[in-house]
Amino acid sequence: MVKTYVRPAPMFVKGSGSYLYDVENRKYLDFTAGIAVNALGHADPEMAELMYEQAKTLIHTSNLYHNPWTGALSQLLVTKTLDSGSMHDAGSVFICNSGSEANEAAIKFSRKVGKVRDPSGKKHEIVSFHNSFHGRTMGSLSATPNPKYQKPFAPMLPGFRYGNYNNVEEIKNLVTPETAGVIVEPIQGEGGVIAATPEFLTALAKRCKEVGAVLIYDEIQCGLARTGDFWAHTFLPEEAHPDILTTAKALGNGFPIGATIVSKAVADAMVPGDHGTTFGGNPLGSRLAHYIVSRLSQKSLQDEVKVKGTIFINHLKKLQEKYPALIEEIRGRGLLLGAQLDRDPAPIITAARERGLLIITAGTNTLRFVPPLTISETEIEEGFRILDEAIDLVVHGAKIEGTHGKVVEA
Ligand SMILES: Cc1ncc(COP(=O)(O)O)c(C=O)c1O
């Protein structure tokens, strides 16, 4: 394994609902959901059943031929997007294998639209924002102006410009007639769970229309019911809707798949051969995502996410009252939440893990909470009991020793 990650000791061998089990059968409550991926929890029985069913039937044909599921998934994504009152121009979908690839397609599609609108080639710039995260491939990385990620791989691709998130005044000079596309997360996930203001997104959309640039919402982390709406931008007025919407993570609940949803105007700029993928849209992934989208688009599930989000926030507020110096701010919507700490969260995360709770960080000193959307109220309570204990130990300077000796039934 190339050393691209530093991993703690447990090796996970099994998952069930909101829990993971390590090689010694110790049980961990998962507030990370594989980085906002396992929205339906681990080992969803119906997903496993469908996977087996489809694997016995047809896994892959390549995009040279039709199969029943790529089209069905594309249609479902468009229909559910329109039904939810989001992206009113949604018309068609390109299916790929990851978030980075979904953004890569969005960047390429925007450049193609730019070429069609201005054949001189001048309209090719891509605008993105500081503190964002759009992926690790060279295109999506070029749109991710974080020196930690970009510097080792410089130079970035030409034609990328960066602005300040939520700065409305700056938009006019940032987005110009030479802009082909603007990519933005309605809520920055990796950046520390920071939401764009409706005014910023509305102004961005207005400026994109003025100059004929494509507006891309990267909802790879914040979309698909994570905020309690089908998409994070659902609540915005129509004039703030995007021309392209990218998704991945929860789309496959762990099966690698991504999608780029585009308006008719964007689709019209594309011709056969412009873009492609060998695995993208394979019948297995598409059938699984079809089932997952059917579940995540249910209003009842989304309403529950809102209720659970409030329960989470209430627990976080209680912790903040108890440790006012430690917890500076609580941010986010639904089950995409962040607690801004005054220090490095690493010791708290270690103490929590050693007591059977998994949490991740984001941004600078932010504790990020992205549990399965199916998590129960009792599980949330259990998690906060452990987190409180972990914080107590760290804040009061106690020596942290692993107490996670609990062996559960196999
Ligand atoms: C908002 C956003 N965009 C893009 C990506 C990249 O997705 P992937 O890791 O599937 O390539 C991520 C992953 O964390 C993300 O959070």
XYZ file of N, CA and C in Angstrom, residues 254-383:
390
model
N -21.411 3.114 -0.479
C -20.173 2.345 -0.323
C -19.741 1.703 -1.627
N -20.676 1.484 -2.532
C -20.294 1.004 -3.865
C -19.811 2.227 -4.647
N -18.631 2.146 -5.297
C -18.094 3.359 -5.950
C -18.905 3.789 -7.171
N -19.509 4.952 -7.057
C -20.286 5.499 -8.179
C -20.432 7.011 -7.996
N -20.437 7.736 -9.090
C -20.645 9.184 -9.051
C -21.549 9.576 -10.206
N -22.097 10.784 -10.153
C -22.967 11.216 -11.249
C -22.878 12.728 -11.427
N -22.992 13.151 -12.680
C -22.988 14.564 -13.046
C -24.329 14.846 -13.712
N -25.178 15.589 -13.027
C -26.527 15.886 -13.532
C -26.451 17.221 -14.253
N -26.941 17.262 -15.475
C -26.778 18.501 -16.260
C -28.104 19.013 -16.810
N -28.124 20.312 -17.108
C -29.305 20.923 -17.732
C -29.312 20.571 -19.219
N -30.428 20.866 -19.872
C -30.543 20.578 -21.295
C -29.507 21.413 -22.066
N -29.320 22.656 -21.661
C -28.369 23.526 -22.369
C -26.962 22.940 -22.323
N -26.565 22.395 -21.181
C -25.226 21.793 -21.070
C -25.178 20.520 -21.917
N -26.210 19.708 -21.808
C -26.233 18.444 -22.562
C -26.147 18.703 -24.066
N -26.784 19.790 -24.510
C -26.804 20.090 -25.949
C -25.422 20.415 -26.504
N -24.499 20.816 -25.621
C -23.143 21.154 -26.090
C -22.286 19.899 -26.285
N -22.760 18.778 -25.782
C -21.941 17.556 -25.824
C -22.310 16.683 -27.018
N -21.288 16.074 -27.599
C -21.541 15.142 -28.709
C -20.864 13.807 -28.386
N -21.305 12.721 -29.011
C -20.677 11.416 -28.743
C -19.165 11.480 -28.937
N -18.450 10.904 -27.994
C -16.990 10.894 -28.067
C -16.346 11.977 -27.217
N -17.138 12.979 -26.777
C -16.584 14.082 -25.970
C -16.035 13.601 -24.631
N -16.687 12.636 -24.037
C -16.264 12.159 -22.717
C -16.596 10.670 -22.641
N -15.970 9.972 -21.707
C -16.252 8.549 -21.625
C -15.745 7.923 -20.351
N -16.092 6.682 -20.130
C -15.657 5.910 -18.970
C -15.889 4.435 -19.262
N -14.977 3.581 -18.807
C -15.189 2.148 -19.023
C -16.222 1.606 -18.040
N -15.998 1.873 -16.741
C -16.868 1.268 -15.711
C -18.140 2.058 -15.440
N -18.076 3.391 -15.661
C -19.162 4.272 -15.247
C -20.515 3.828 -15.770
N -21.507 3.772 -14.888
C -22.863 3.403 -15.296
C -23.043 1.915 -15.504
N -22.151 1.107 -14.926
C -22.329 -0.345 -15.111
C -23.621 -0.808 -14.448
N -24.223 -1.891 -14.961
C -25.537 -2.313 -14.460
C -25.557 -2.577 -12.960
N -24.468 -3.103 -12.404
C -24.458 -3.396 -10.969
C -24.548 -2.103 -10.147
N -23.629 -1.180 -10.404
C -23.627 0.083 -9.651
C -24.905 0.867 -9.874
N -25.376 0.885 -11.117
C -26.565 1.681 -11.427
C -27.797 1.109 -10.737
N -27.890 -0.206 -10.685
C -29.055 -0.796 -10.025
C -29.028 -0.506 -8.520
N -27.835 -0.614 -7.935
C -27.709 -0.324 -6.502
C -28.060 1.137 -6.222
N -27.499 2.034 -7.036
C -27.759 3.468 -6.826
C -29.239 3.783 -7.052
N -29.880 3.051 -7.950
C -31.309 3.248 -8.203
C -32.094 2.970 -6.922
N -31.739 1.888 -6.262
C -32.400 1.540 -4.991
C -32.080 2.592 -3.921
N -30.814 3.012 -3.852
C -30.387 3.964 -2.813
C -31.070 5.326 -3.012
N -31.138 5.775 -4.270
C -31.797 7.058 -4.547
C -33.290 6.962 -4.195
N -33.906 5.797 -4.472
C -35.334 5.627 -4.114
C -35.511 5.809 -2.615
N -34.589 5.261 -1.831
C -34.688 5.395 -0.366
C -34.406 6.832 0.090
N -33.306 7.411 -0.423
C -32.885 8.728 0.073
C -33.810 9.859 -0.378
N -34.605 9.586 -1.423
C -35.521 10.640 -1.890
C -36.848 10.610 -1.133
N -37.005 9.672 -0.194
C -38.263 9.599 0.564
C -38.348 10.753 1.557
N -39.492 11.415 1.512
C -39.711 12.571 2.395
C -39.611 12.138 3.859
N -40.135 10.943 4.177
C -40.131 10.493 5.582
C -38.695 10.357 6.090
N -37.813 9.809 5.246
C -36.402 9.680 5.652
C -35.795 11.075 5.852
N -36.094 11.972 4.919
C -35.522 13.324 5.006
C -36.023 14.062 6.257
N -37.324 13.878 6.562
C -37.861 14.525 7.772
C -37.164 13.996 9.023
N -36.898 12.695 9.019
C -36.197 12.108 10.171
C -34.787 12.673 10.307
N -34.132 12.917 9.167
C -32.782 13.501 9.219
C -32.833 14.861 9.921
N -33.884 15.629 9.607
C -34.007 16.957 10.244
C -34.188 16.800 11.754
N -35.034 15.834 12.163
C -35.271 15.615 13.598
C -33.965 15.174 14.278
N -33.270 14.230 13.648
C -32.022 13.727 14.246
C -30.950 14.815 14.275
N -30.966 15.671 13.261
C -30.020 16.792 13.235
C -30.230 17.684 14.455
N -31.514 17.925 14.779
C -31.821 18.763 15.952
C -31.360 18.064 17.228
N -31.564 16.754 17.307
C -31.121 16.002 18.499
C -29.600 16.125 18.645
N -28.896 15.972 17.528
C -27.431 16.118 17.531
C -27.032 17.500 18.055
N -27.686 18.519 17.481
C -27.330 19.896 17.858
C -27.590 20.126 19.345
N -28.712 19.574 19.856
C -28.998 19.745 21.290
C -27.908 19.106 22.144
N -27.451 17.927 21.734
C -26.354 17.275 22.465
C -25.084 18.128 22.382
N -24.816 18.663 21.182
C -23.608 19.479 21.010
C -23.682 20.744 21.863
N -24.893 21.319 21.941
C -25.050 22.539 22.751
C -24.788 22.240 24.229
N -25.266 21.059 24.686
C -25.027 20.673 26.090
C -23.529 20.536 26.349
N -22.838 19.929 25.370
C -21.381 19.794 25.504
C -20.718 21.165 25.535
N -21.238 22.061 24.687
C -20.663 23.419 24.623
C -20.845 24.154 25.961
N -22.038 23.924 26.577
C -22.270 24.549 27.897
C -21.282 24.008 28.927
N -21.000 22.712 28.808
C -20.103 22.065 29.766
C -18.640 22.455 29.521
N -18.291 22.613 28.235
C -16.891 22.940 27.880
C -16.862 24.187 26.997
N -17.235 25.355 27.557
C -17.363 26.556 26.711
C -16.055 26.999 26.064
N -14.930 26.734 26.718
C -13.651 27.169 26.133
C -13.273 26.262 24.960
N -13.663 25.012 25.052
C -13.274 24.031 24.027
C -14.097 24.178 22.747
N -15.421 24.271 22.901
C -16.300 24.294 21.719
C -16.691 25.740 21.423
N -16.128 26.264 20.316
C -16.327 27.677 19.993
C -17.595 27.917 19.194
N -17.926 26.932 18.334
C -19.075 27.144 17.447
C -19.622 25.793 16.994
N -20.934 25.764 16.759
C -21.571 24.560 16.204
C -22.161 24.962 14.860
N -21.845 24.201 13.818
C -22.274 24.594 12.468
C -22.911 23.422 11.734
N -23.626 23.746 10.653
C -24.102 22.719 9.729
C -25.602 22.534 9.750
N -26.066 21.605 8.905
C -27.505 21.341 8.758
C -27.746 19.847 8.685
N -28.901 19.414 9.198
C -29.249 17.996 9.133
C -28.189 17.175 9.831
N -27.667 16.160 9.131
C -26.626 15.318 9.724
C -25.264 15.562 9.067
N -25.025 16.822 8.712
C -23.692 17.280 8.300
C -23.345 18.416 9.259
N -22.685 18.051 10.365
C -22.491 19.014 11.443
C -21.024 19.137 11.826
N -20.669 20.295 12.340
C -19.296 20.523 12.775
C -19.264 21.241 14.108
N -18.325 20.864 14.948
C -18.087 21.596 16.205
C -16.679 22.165 16.112
N -16.619 23.489 16.093
C -15.316 24.146 16.007
C -14.637 24.137 17.374
N -13.495 23.495 17.458
C -12.773 23.437 18.732
C -11.688 24.514 18.786
N -11.202 24.752 19.975
C -10.123 25.750 20.141
C -8.759 25.091 20.038
N -8.743 23.788 19.751
C -7.472 23.059 19.714
C -7.561 21.864 18.766
N -6.444 21.208 18.573
C -6.399 20.019 17.720
C -7.300 18.918 18.314
N -8.268 18.435 17.547
C -9.189 17.422 18.095
C -8.587 16.013 18.203
N -7.348 15.822 17.724
C -6.795 14.459 17.636
C -6.884 13.657 18.947
N -6.490 14.252 20.120
C -6.575 13.444 21.351
C -8.011 13.036 21.700
N -8.959 13.896 21.396
C -10.371 13.574 21.691
C -10.825 12.437 20.791
N -10.422 12.515 19.521
C -10.806 11.476 18.556
C -10.213 10.128 18.976
N -8.955 10.162 19.435
C -8.309 8.917 19.880
C -9.028 8.359 21.106
N -9.303 9.235 22.080
C -9.971 8.771 23.305
C -11.354 8.224 22.982
N -12.058 8.870 22.052
C -13.397 8.401 21.675
C -13.300 7.032 20.997
N -12.349 6.912 20.093
C -12.204 5.634 19.373
C -11.880 4.508 20.343
N -11.018 4.807 21.301
C -10.645 3.769 22.260
C -11.809 3.379 23.164
N -12.855 4.210 23.147
C -14.060 3.882 23.916
C -15.215 3.455 23.015
N -14.912 3.254 21.720
C -15.923 2.683 20.828
C -16.751 3.690 20.049
N -16.190 4.875 19.774
C -16.907 5.853 18.943
C -15.964 6.403 17.875
N -16.396 6.380 16.619
C -15.578 6.900 15.522
C -16.078 8.282 15.105
N -15.153 9.236 15.075
C -15.475 10.610 14.625
C -14.339 11.060 13.711
N -14.647 11.992 12.799
C -13.577 12.537 11.943
C -13.466 14.052 12.118
N -12.393 14.567 11.549
C -12.175 16.008 11.616
C -12.494 16.638 10.266
N -12.410 17.945 10.207
C -12.510 18.697 8.949
C -11.863 20.048 9.199
N -11.549 20.756 8.108
C -11.035 22.122 8.210
C -9.907 22.250 9.205
N -9.959 23.313 10.010
C -8.960 23.536 11.047
C -9.618 23.313 12.401
N -9.244 22.232 13.061
C -9.743 21.924 14.409
C -11.267 21.779 14.498
N -11.874 21.260 13.453
C -13.320 21.018 13.491
C -13.576 19.524 13.682
N -14.468 19.212 14.628
C -14.949 17.836 14.757
C -16.138 17.737 13.812
N -16.116 16.723 12.936
C -17.195 16.620 11.937
C -18.085 15.423 12.254
N -19.394 15.627 12.167
C -20.349 14.552 12.438
C -21.146 14.260 11.174
N -20.906 13.083 10.601
C -21.627 12.655 9.387
C -22.065 11.191 9.548
N -22.940 10.906 10.515
C -23.308 9.508 10.784
C -24.225 8.947 9.684
N -24.498 7.644 9.714
C -25.522 7.122 8.803
C -26.826 7.892 9.041
N -27.591 8.130 7.976
C -28.845 8.876 8.137
C -29.877 8.022 8.865
N -29.610 6.724 8.942
C -30.532 5.789 9.589
C -30.235 5.624 11.084
N -29.304 6.376 11.610
C -28.913 6.247 13.025
C -30.135 6.475 13.928
N -30.191 5.753 15.067
C -31.347 5.906 15.964
C -31.027 6.920 17.058
N -32.099 7.365 17.734
C -31.928 8.338 18.807
C -31.081 7.739 19.941
N -31.317 6.454 20.233
C -30.550 5.784 21.296
C -29.067 5.749 20.939
N -28.786 5.487 19.655
C -27.382 5.446 19.226
C -26.734 6.828 19.344
N -27.510 7.854 18.993
C -26.966 9.222 19.113
C -26.608 9.485 20.578
N -27.513 9.097 21.479
C -27.260 9.300 22.920
C -26.013 8.555 23.369
N -25.897 7.314 22.911
C -24.721 6.497 23.267
C -23.440 7.202 22.803
N -23.476 7.720 21.564
C -22.302 8.404 21.008
C -21.899 9.608 21.846
